[in-house]
mmCIF file of C-alpha atoms in Angstrom:
data_model
loop_
_atom_site.group_PDB
_atom_site.id
_atom_site.type_symbol
_atom_site.label_atom_id
_atom_site.label_comp_id
_atom_site.label_asym_id
_atom_site.label_seq_id
_atom_site.Cartn_x
_atom_site.Cartn_y
_atom_site.Cartn_z
ATOM 1 C CA MET A 20 0.493 -0.137 -0.400
ATOM 2 C CA ARG A 21 3.165 2.924 0.289
ATOM 3 C CA ARG A 22 4.803 1.761 -2.176
ATOM 4 C CA LEU A 23 1.296 2.218 -3.788
ATOM 5 C CA ILE A 24 0.893 6.057 -2.373
ATOM 6 C CA LYS A 25 4.333 6.675 -2.840
ATOM 7 C CA TYR A 26 3.636 5.478 -6.680
ATOM 8 C CA ILE A 27 0.613 7.528 -6.608
ATOM 9 C CA ILE A 28 2.506 11.053 -5.076
ATOM 10 C CA ILE A 29 5.670 10.527 -7.840
ATOM 11 C CA VAL A 30 3.454 10.363 -10.889
ATOM 12 C CA CYS A 31 1.050 13.042 -9.668
ATOM 13 C CA LEU A 32 4.125 15.210 -9.222
ATOM 14 C CA ALA A 33 6.400 14.443 -12.678
ATOM 15 C CA VAL A 34 2.770 15.085 -14.504
ATOM 16 C CA TRP A 35 2.688 18.576 -12.733
ATOM 17 C CA ILE A 36 6.262 19.402 -13.151
ATOM 18 C CA GLY A 37 5.573 18.927 -17.088
ATOM 19 C CA ASN A 38 2.698 21.034 -17.047
ATOM 20 C CA HIS A 39 4.057 23.393 -15.792
ATOM 21 C CA ARG A 40 7.215 23.403 -18.095
ATOM 22 C CA SER A 41 4.828 23.263 -20.790
ATOM 23 C CA ARG A 42 3.167 26.716 -19.356
ATOM 24 C CA ILE A 43 6.844 28.186 -18.593
ATOM 25 C CA SER A 44 7.408 27.569 -22.033
ATOM 26 C CA LYS A 45 4.396 29.336 -23.565
ATOM 27 C CA THR A 46 5.523 32.402 -21.290
ATOM 28 C CA TYR A 47 4.724 35.552 -23.273
ATOM 29 C CA ARG A 48 8.316 37.250 -24.185
ATOM 30 C CA SER A 49 8.384 40.833 -25.817
ATOM 31 C CA GLN A 50 11.168 40.547 -28.873
ATOM 32 C CA THR A 51 13.415 42.685 -28.261
ATOM 33 C CA ARG A 52 16.650 40.340 -29.375
ATOM 34 C CA GLY A 53 19.727 42.289 -30.871
ATOM 35 C CA SER A 54 17.996 45.575 -29.352
ATOM 36 C CA HIS A 55 21.300 48.745 -28.509
ATOM 37 C CA ILE A 56 18.841 49.287 -25.965
ATOM 38 C CA ILE A 57 16.177 48.096 -23.747
ATOM 39 C CA SER A 58 14.140 49.140 -20.754
ATOM 40 C CA SER A 59 12.977 47.179 -17.914
ATOM 41 C CA SER A 60 9.827 48.177 -17.406
ATOM 42 C CA LYS A 61 7.464 50.546 -19.720
ATOM 43 C CA GLU A 62 4.573 51.682 -17.644
ATOM 44 C CA ASN A 63 6.277 52.607 -14.658
ATOM 45 C CA ILE A 64 9.505 54.170 -16.146
ATOM 46 C CA THR A 65 11.940 52.428 -14.167
ATOM 47 C CA ASP A 66 15.742 52.721 -15.996
ATOM 48 C CA GLY A 67 17.052 51.404 -19.334
ATOM 49 C CA TYR A 68 20.200 49.852 -20.582
ATOM 50 C CA GLN A 69 22.225 50.911 -23.484
ATOM 51 C CA PHE A 70 24.832 48.461 -24.906
ATOM 52 C CA TYR A 71 27.017 48.945 -26.868
ATOM 53 C CA ASN A 72 31.102 47.835 -28.892
ATOM 54 C CA ARG A 73 30.080 44.688 -28.068
ATOM 55 C CA SER A 74 31.884 42.619 -30.360
ATOM 56 C CA ALA A 75 35.412 44.698 -28.795
ATOM 57 C CA GLN A 76 33.901 43.590 -25.536
ATOM 58 C CA ASN A 77 33.661 40.489 -25.808
ATOM 59 C CA GLN A 78 37.621 40.040 -27.677
ATOM 60 C CA ASP A 79 39.221 42.576 -24.758
ATOM 61 C CA GLY A 80 37.711 40.105 -22.026
ATOM 62 C CA TYR A 81 35.808 43.169 -20.361
ATOM 63 C CA PHE A 82 31.398 44.347 -20.610
ATOM 64 C CA GLU A 83 30.680 47.438 -20.237
ATOM 65 C CA PHE A 84 26.931 49.231 -20.536
ATOM 66 C CA LYS A 85 25.426 52.625 -20.541
ATOM 67 C CA HIS A 86 22.735 52.219 -17.533
ATOM 68 C CA THR A 87 19.846 54.672 -16.807
ATOM 69 C CA VAL A 88 17.791 55.055 -14.195
ATOM 70 C CA TYR A 89 15.349 57.582 -14.486
ATOM 71 C CA LYS A 90 13.474 60.882 -12.376
ATOM 72 C CA HIS A 91 10.339 60.031 -13.270
ATOM 73 C CA GLY A 92 9.659 56.794 -12.338
ATOM 74 C CA LEU A 93 9.693 54.344 -9.584
ATOM 75 C CA CYS A 94 13.076 54.129 -9.501
ATOM 76 C CA GLY A 95 13.108 58.224 -8.571
ATOM 77 C CA ASN A 96 10.241 58.325 -6.436
ATOM 78 C CA LEU A 97 12.250 59.126 -2.996
ATOM 79 C CA ASN A 98 9.181 58.915 -1.521
ATOM 80 C CA ILE A 99 10.228 55.331 -1.620
ATOM 81 C CA PRO A 100 12.944 53.764 1.121
ATOM 82 C CA PRO A 101 16.342 52.873 -1.985
ATOM 83 C CA LEU A 102 16.091 49.347 -0.963
ATOM 84 C CA LYS A 103 12.661 49.005 -1.708
ATOM 85 C CA ARG A 104 13.321 50.815 -5.046
ATOM 86 C CA PRO A 105 12.678 47.817 -8.587
ATOM 87 C CA CYS A 106 15.703 49.821 -9.747
ATOM 88 C CA THR A 107 17.926 49.040 -6.451
ATOM 89 C CA PRO A 108 19.947 45.656 -6.641
ATOM 90 C CA TYR A 109 19.604 43.508 -3.911
ATOM 91 C CA VAL A 110 22.832 44.440 -1.466
ATOM 92 C CA HIS A 111 25.145 41.521 -2.635
ATOM 93 C CA VAL A 112 29.010 40.340 -3.634
ATOM 94 C CA HIS A 113 30.652 39.097 -7.252
ATOM 95 C CA PRO A 114 33.785 36.457 -5.902
ATOM 96 C CA TYR A 115 35.117 36.566 -9.983
ATOM 97 C CA GLN A 116 34.298 39.924 -11.184
ATOM 98 C CA MET A 117 35.582 43.550 -10.556
ATOM 99 C CA GLU A 118 32.549 46.813 -11.212
ATOM 100 C CA THR A 119 33.655 49.539 -11.932
ATOM 101 C CA PHE A 120 30.699 52.787 -12.591
ATOM 102 C CA VAL A 121 31.503 56.518 -13.660
ATOM 103 C CA LEU A 122 28.521 58.815 -13.193
ATOM 104 C CA LEU A 123 28.204 61.197 -16.087
ATOM 105 C CA GLN A 124 25.092 62.204 -14.793
ATOM 106 C CA GLY A 125 22.528 62.808 -11.313
ATOM 107 C CA HIS A 126 23.163 62.299 -7.857
ATOM 108 C CA LEU A 127 24.106 58.558 -6.809
ATOM 109 C CA SER A 128 24.130 56.499 -3.822
ATOM 110 C CA TYR A 129 26.226 53.729 -2.600
ATOM 111 C CA ARG A 130 26.652 50.677 -0.789
ATOM 112 C CA LEU A 131 30.081 49.741 0.135
ATOM 113 C CA ASP A 132 30.555 47.149 3.004
ATOM 114 C CA THR A 133 28.544 49.548 5.419
ATOM 115 C CA LYS A 134 29.226 52.680 4.631
ATOM 116 C CA ASN A 135 26.980 54.427 2.709
ATOM 117 C CA TYR A 136 28.531 57.074 0.464
ATOM 118 C CA SER A 137 26.662 60.386 -1.851
ATOM 119 C CA CYS A 138 28.136 62.372 -5.214
ATOM 120 C CA ASP A 139 27.326 63.759 -8.133
ATOM 121 C CA VAL A 140 29.588 64.112 -10.943
ATOM 122 C CA HIS A 141 31.820 66.630 -9.326
ATOM 123 C CA THR A 142 32.500 64.617 -5.681
ATOM 124 C CA CYS A 143 32.434 60.919 -7.421
ATOM 125 C CA PRO A 144 35.818 58.813 -7.434
ATOM 126 C CA VAL A 145 36.641 58.639 -11.284
ATOM 127 C CA PRO A 146 35.655 55.164 -11.238
ATOM 128 C CA ILE A 147 34.079 53.980 -8.401
ATOM 129 C CA VAL A 148 35.492 50.522 -8.272
ATOM 130 C CA ILE A 149 34.187 47.718 -6.134
ATOM 131 C CA ARG A 150 36.959 44.965 -6.143
ATOM 132 C CA PRO A 151 35.451 41.101 -6.009
ATOM 133 C CA LEU A 152 33.739 40.253 -2.386
ATOM 134 C CA VAL A 153 32.970 43.315 -1.635
ATOM 135 C CA SER A 154 29.025 43.746 -0.758
ATOM 136 C CA HIS A 155 27.594 46.512 -2.824
ATOM 137 C CA THR A 156 24.497 48.445 -4.278
ATOM 138 C CA PHE A 157 23.550 52.150 -5.043
ATOM 139 C CA TRP A 158 20.378 54.166 -5.752
ATOM 140 C CA MET A 159 19.220 57.507 -7.350
ATOM 141 C CA ASN A 160 19.525 60.105 -3.981
ATOM 142 C CA ASP A 161 18.323 63.245 -5.779
ATOM 143 C CA ASN A 162 15.454 63.416 -8.454
ATOM 144 C CA LYS A 163 16.211 66.504 -10.047
ATOM 145 C CA GLU A 164 17.712 64.629 -13.284
ATOM 146 C CA ASP A 165 17.940 61.176 -15.086
ATOM 147 C CA LEU A 166 20.957 59.045 -12.533
ATOM 148 C CA VAL A 167 23.125 57.638 -15.685
ATOM 149 C CA LEU A 168 26.231 55.773 -15.142
ATOM 150 C CA ILE A 169 28.556 53.420 -17.284
ATOM 151 C CA VAL A 170 29.035 50.408 -15.870
ATOM 152 C CA ARG A 171 32.095 48.407 -16.638
ATOM 153 C CA ILE A 172 32.368 44.804 -15.466
ATOM 154 C CA GLU A 173 35.714 42.569 -16.268
ATOM 155 C CA PRO A 174 37.058 39.762 -16.627
ATOM 156 C CA ALA A 175 33.311 38.763 -19.126
ATOM 157 C CA TYR A 176 32.842 35.399 -19.322
ATOM 158 C CA ARG A 177 30.552 33.529 -22.229
ATOM 159 C CA THR A 178 28.174 31.757 -20.353
ATOM 160 C CA ARG A 179 28.572 33.024 -16.890
ATOM 161 C CA GLY A 180 29.135 35.978 -14.712
ATOM 162 C CA LEU A 181 27.503 39.812 -15.609
ATOM 163 C CA ARG A 182 27.427 39.386 -18.908
ATOM 164 C CA ALA A 183 25.537 41.728 -21.602
ATOM 165 C CA GLU A 184 22.927 37.860 -22.329
ATOM 166 C CA SER A 185 22.480 38.220 -18.302
ATOM 167 C CA PHE A 186 21.469 41.558 -18.442
ATOM 168 C CA GLU A 187 18.592 41.127 -21.881
ATOM 169 C CA ASN A 188 17.144 38.753 -19.465
ATOM 170 C CA ILE A 189 16.844 39.675 -16.740
ATOM 171 C CA VAL A 190 15.752 43.151 -17.774
ATOM 172 C CA GLY A 191 13.329 41.381 -19.998
ATOM 173 C CA SER A 192 11.592 39.108 -17.968
ATOM 174 C CA ARG A 193 11.348 42.006 -15.198
ATOM 175 C CA ARG A 194 9.465 44.087 -18.417
ATOM 176 C CA ASP A 195 7.474 41.753 -19.255
ATOM 177 C CA ASN A 196 6.210 40.262 -15.537
ATOM 178 C CA ALA A 197 8.043 36.655 -15.928
ATOM 179 C CA LEU A 198 10.144 37.207 -13.121
ATOM 180 C CA ASN A 199 9.575 34.931 -9.981
ATOM 181 C CA ILE A 200 11.452 33.532 -6.990
ATOM 182 C CA TRP A 201 12.530 30.305 -8.924
ATOM 183 C CA GLN A 202 13.387 32.667 -11.952
ATOM 184 C CA ALA A 203 15.659 34.793 -10.354
ATOM 185 C CA PHE A 204 17.037 31.634 -8.360
ATOM 186 C CA VAL A 205 18.035 30.504 -11.550
ATOM 187 C CA PHE A 206 19.493 34.068 -12.783
ATOM 188 C CA ILE A 207 21.185 34.665 -9.871
ATOM 189 C CA GLU A 208 23.232 31.685 -10.003
ATOM 190 C CA ASN A 209 23.727 31.687 -13.937
ATOM 191 C CA ILE A 210 25.007 35.588 -12.771
ATOM 192 C CA GLU A 211 27.365 34.408 -9.728
ATOM 193 C CA THR A 212 25.997 37.565 -7.872
ATOM 194 C CA TYR A 213 25.184 36.870 -4.681
ATOM 195 C CA PRO A 214 22.746 37.797 -1.812
ATOM 196 C CA VAL A 215 24.729 39.206 1.667
ATOM 197 C CA PHE A 216 21.966 37.761 4.235
ATOM 198 C CA LEU A 217 24.047 34.675 4.218
ATOM 199 C CA PRO A 218 27.981 33.903 4.620
ATOM 200 C CA LEU A 219 28.790 33.338 0.911
ATOM 201 C CA PHE A 220 29.638 29.882 1.226
ATOM 202 C CA PHE A 221 25.971 29.004 2.399
ATOM 203 C CA SER A 222 24.610 32.029 0.182
ATOM 204 C CA LYS A 223 25.759 29.947 -2.549
ATOM 205 C CA LEU A 224 24.198 26.706 -1.198
ATOM 206 C CA PHE A 225 20.962 28.336 -1.082
ATOM 207 C CA ILE A 226 21.330 29.947 -4.768
ATOM 208 C CA LYS A 227 22.253 26.801 -6.217
ATOM 209 C CA THR A 228 19.179 24.309 -4.178
ATOM 210 C CA GLY A 229 16.847 27.210 -5.565
ATOM 211 C CA SER A 230 18.194 27.390 -9.236
ATOM 212 C CA PHE A 231 18.075 23.080 -9.095
ATOM 213 C CA ILE A 232 14.134 23.341 -8.792
ATOM 214 C CA GLY A 233 14.117 26.659 -11.279
ATOM 215 C CA HIS A 234 15.756 24.159 -13.656
ATOM 216 C CA LEU A 235 13.221 21.479 -12.777
ATOM 217 C CA LEU A 236 10.065 23.520 -13.052
ATOM 218 C CA GLY A 237 11.608 25.016 -16.631
ATOM 219 C CA TYR A 238 13.195 28.137 -16.080
ATOM 220 C CA GLN A 239 16.161 29.206 -18.579
ATOM 221 C CA THR A 240 18.822 31.176 -18.001
ATOM 222 C CA GLU A 241 18.686 32.855 -21.429
ATOM 223 C CA TYR A 242 15.568 33.243 -23.092
ATOM 224 C CA ASP A 243 15.891 33.605 -27.155
ATOM 225 C CA GLU A 244 13.391 36.610 -27.709
ATOM 226 C CA TYR A 245 15.859 38.553 -25.580
ATOM 227 C CA THR A 246 19.565 37.102 -26.319
ATOM 228 C CA THR A 247 21.133 38.617 -28.629
ATOM 229 C CA ARG A 248 24.160 35.409 -29.672
ATOM 230 C CA ASN A 249 27.180 35.398 -32.006
ATOM 231 C CA LEU A 250 28.940 39.232 -31.202
#
């Protein structure tokens, strides 16, 4: 009897997973493959990303793009606490990549380890350097004008870490309201950008477990509708 019950449970679970994977494969995804400029939300006017010189960047082993946080949208709403705005990355570390910011316009706030800093184009370090394993995030500090940054990441890897393809897919999923917890786990493991609410070893284990479940449910690191390839 126990074997029969176990068999029924396994069959039901397999059928449910199969149906879920089928639904995920039919999720609407806007076609932005090949676009140089993408945004995370047209309705809420959140932020935009501009890619350029991708072939040269790939050859030279780095990734660089222009990031604009718009003053009129949710991310420029100063009544929302900075860490709760949709454009503010969760506080995180990159174990293997270095990130640099060059502020072109606006007023930036950023966190390095446990300290917060604010600066404008006249007072920001050029560049702001975030070395591997240093926890960080950033946000718009003043909404008098859009916040515009040049973000550079190195080294850039072909299939993991922060890279153009990962931004295309994360931003596209946000724009199409297709980013749930399991999809997020899959993305986070692939981009190796770990939250700091746990020690790094346990954070990696937590993310890897969630990503395994996410893959099982049919979520992917890349979708053809978003991903620009062969550059």
